[in-house]
XYZ file of C-alpha atoms in Angstrom:
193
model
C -41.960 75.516 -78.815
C -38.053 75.312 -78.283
C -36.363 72.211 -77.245
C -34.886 73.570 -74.288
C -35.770 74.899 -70.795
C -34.597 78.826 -71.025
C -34.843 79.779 -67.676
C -35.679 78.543 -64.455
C -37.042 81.004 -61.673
C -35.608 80.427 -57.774
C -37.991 80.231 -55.389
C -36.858 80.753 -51.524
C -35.564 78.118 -49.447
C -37.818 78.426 -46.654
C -41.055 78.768 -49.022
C -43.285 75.671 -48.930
C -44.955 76.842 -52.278
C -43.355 76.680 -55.934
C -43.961 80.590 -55.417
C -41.741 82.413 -57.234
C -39.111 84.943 -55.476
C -39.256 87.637 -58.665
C -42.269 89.609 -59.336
C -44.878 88.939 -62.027
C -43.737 92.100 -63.372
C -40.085 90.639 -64.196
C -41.657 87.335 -65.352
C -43.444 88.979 -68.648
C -40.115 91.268 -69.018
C -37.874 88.117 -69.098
C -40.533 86.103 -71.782
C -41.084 89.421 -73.902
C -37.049 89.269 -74.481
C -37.288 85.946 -75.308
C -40.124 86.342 -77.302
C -38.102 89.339 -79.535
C -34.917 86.999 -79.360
C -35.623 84.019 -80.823
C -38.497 86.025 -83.012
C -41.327 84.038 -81.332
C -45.078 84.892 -82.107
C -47.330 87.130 -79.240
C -49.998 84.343 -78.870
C -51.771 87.108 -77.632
C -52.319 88.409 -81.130
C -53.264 85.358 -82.577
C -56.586 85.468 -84.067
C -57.401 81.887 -84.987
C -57.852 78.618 -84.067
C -58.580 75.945 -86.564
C -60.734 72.891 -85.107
C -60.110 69.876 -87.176
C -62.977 66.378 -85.620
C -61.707 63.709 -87.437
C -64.185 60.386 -87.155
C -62.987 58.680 -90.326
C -59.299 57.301 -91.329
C -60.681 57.007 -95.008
C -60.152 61.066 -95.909
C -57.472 61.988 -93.870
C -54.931 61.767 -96.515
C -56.656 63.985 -99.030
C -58.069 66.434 -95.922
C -53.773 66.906 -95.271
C -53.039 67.290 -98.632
C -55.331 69.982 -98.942
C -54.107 71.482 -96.166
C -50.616 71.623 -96.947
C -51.466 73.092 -100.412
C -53.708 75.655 -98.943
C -53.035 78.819 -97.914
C -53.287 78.709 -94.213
C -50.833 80.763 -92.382
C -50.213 77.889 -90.340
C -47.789 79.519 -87.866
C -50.020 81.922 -86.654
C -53.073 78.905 -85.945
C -53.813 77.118 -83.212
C -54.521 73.619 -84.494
C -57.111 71.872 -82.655
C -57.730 68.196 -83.376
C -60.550 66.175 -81.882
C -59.776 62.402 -82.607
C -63.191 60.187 -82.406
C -60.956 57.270 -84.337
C -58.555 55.795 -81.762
C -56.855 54.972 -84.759
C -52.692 54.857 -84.727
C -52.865 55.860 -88.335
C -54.719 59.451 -86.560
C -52.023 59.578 -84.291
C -49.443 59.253 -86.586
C -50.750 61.790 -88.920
C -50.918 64.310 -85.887
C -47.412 63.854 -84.837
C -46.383 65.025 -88.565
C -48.503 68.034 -88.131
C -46.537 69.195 -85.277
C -43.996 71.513 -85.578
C -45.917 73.081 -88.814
C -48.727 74.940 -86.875
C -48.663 77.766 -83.484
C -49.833 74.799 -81.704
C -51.238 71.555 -82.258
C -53.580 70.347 -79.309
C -55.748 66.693 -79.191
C -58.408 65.943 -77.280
C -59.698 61.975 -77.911
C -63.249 61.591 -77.830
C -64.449 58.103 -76.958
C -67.918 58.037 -77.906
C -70.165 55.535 -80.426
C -69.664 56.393 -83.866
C -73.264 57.008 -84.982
C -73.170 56.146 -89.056
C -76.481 56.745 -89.957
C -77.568 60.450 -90.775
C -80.376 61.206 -88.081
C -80.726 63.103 -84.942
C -78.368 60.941 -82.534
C -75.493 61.070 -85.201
C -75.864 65.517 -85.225
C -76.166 65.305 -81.226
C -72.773 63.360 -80.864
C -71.339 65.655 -83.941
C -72.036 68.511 -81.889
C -70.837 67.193 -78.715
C -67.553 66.387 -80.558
C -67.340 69.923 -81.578
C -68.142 71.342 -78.256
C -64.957 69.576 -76.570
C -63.343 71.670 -79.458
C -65.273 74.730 -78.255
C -63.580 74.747 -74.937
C -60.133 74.619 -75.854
C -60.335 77.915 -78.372
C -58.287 80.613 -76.796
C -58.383 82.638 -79.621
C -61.592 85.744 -80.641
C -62.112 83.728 -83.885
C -62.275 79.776 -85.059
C -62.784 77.691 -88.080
C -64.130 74.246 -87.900
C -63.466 71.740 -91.131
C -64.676 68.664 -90.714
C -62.793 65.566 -92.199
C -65.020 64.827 -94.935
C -65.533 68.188 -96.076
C -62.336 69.418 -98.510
C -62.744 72.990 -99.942
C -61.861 73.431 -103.741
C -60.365 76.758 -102.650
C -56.954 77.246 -101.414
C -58.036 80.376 -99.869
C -61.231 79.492 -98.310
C -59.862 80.336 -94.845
C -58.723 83.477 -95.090
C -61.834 84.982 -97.234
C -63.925 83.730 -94.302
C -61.962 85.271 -91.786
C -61.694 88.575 -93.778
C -65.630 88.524 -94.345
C -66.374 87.498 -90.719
C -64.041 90.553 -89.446
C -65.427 93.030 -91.923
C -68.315 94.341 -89.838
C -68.884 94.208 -85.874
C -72.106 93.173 -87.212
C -71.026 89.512 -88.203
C -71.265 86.902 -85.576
C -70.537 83.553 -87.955
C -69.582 82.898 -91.566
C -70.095 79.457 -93.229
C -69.494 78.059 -96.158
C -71.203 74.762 -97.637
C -69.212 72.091 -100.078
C -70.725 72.627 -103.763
C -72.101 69.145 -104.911
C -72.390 67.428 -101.540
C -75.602 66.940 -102.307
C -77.326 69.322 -99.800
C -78.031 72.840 -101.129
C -78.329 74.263 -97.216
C -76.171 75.188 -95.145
C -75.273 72.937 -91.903
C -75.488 75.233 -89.195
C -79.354 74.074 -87.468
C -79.273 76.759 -84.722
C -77.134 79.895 -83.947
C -77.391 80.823 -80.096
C -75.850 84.214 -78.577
C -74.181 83.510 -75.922
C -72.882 86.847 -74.923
């Protein structure tokens, strides 16, 4: 993002639409030199986006710190963060993060918090994660829930080099040693395409 309009395209007088007067052509000639000018990324070639549900205050200092001592290439991510707290301490937090990422995009979920592990509490998980689903713009994403704090700096980019090592890979996942489950969380894998 820059802090200031760069350009503003005329439309003609006697137009009732906001269409503009130069062609579409010009338009991606113009934001491809400001693009190269002020050294601005292709979002186009952006690979991922990182979706970050956050239901609990409680780990959200310790899920940043990790972050900020990982190694996540954090200009070239699309941050998304799906906020089922409400919480001004959240929305605090998230105002930090921008600035440090590609993009950092919110979506508040207002939904009942479901504490108790059973089958209501994994439908509203995934329904939380969905709303993330629909705002990925990029061919690969990365989910890490708020709870769930990888030991390895690097965890990120080893999945992402796995998961793009064969056309044959659809999903990678990793599971948290010593949570207490030896599975893996996925409970269904669907092909959509």
């Amino acid at each position: 993002r820059l802090p200031k309009r760069l350009w503003t395209y005329r439309t003609h007088p006697n137009q009732k639409s906001s269409k503009s007067v130069i062609s579409k052509r010009q338009r991606n000639k113009d934001r491809a030199y400001v693009r190269k000018k002020h050294k601005l990324p292709n979002y186009k070639n952006i690979k991922l986006s990182l979706i970050l549900p956050i239901s609990r205050e409680v780990y959200l200092a310790r899920l940043f710190d990790w972050i900020d001592n990982s190694n996540l290439d954090k200009r070239n991510i699309h941050l998304i963060i799906l906020d089922h707290t409400g919480s001004d301490f959240v929305a605090k937090k998230i105002e930090d993060e921008r600035g440090k990422w590609l993009t950092v995009r919110v979506k508040n979920i207002y939904l009942k918090r479901q504490i108790i592990a059973n089958a209501t509490r994994w439908d509203t998980i995934a329904t939380i994660i969905n709303y993330g689903l629909k705002m990925v713009t990029t061919p690969y994403f990365g989910i890490l829930e708020d709870d769930t704090i990888p030991d390895d700096p690097d965890v990120f980019r080893k999945l992402l080099d796995t998961l793009t090592s064969s056309a044959d890979i659809a999903m990678v996942q990793g599971v948290e040693v010593a949570r207490g489950n030896n599975h893996v969380g996925a409970w269904d894998v669907v092909y959509r395409g």
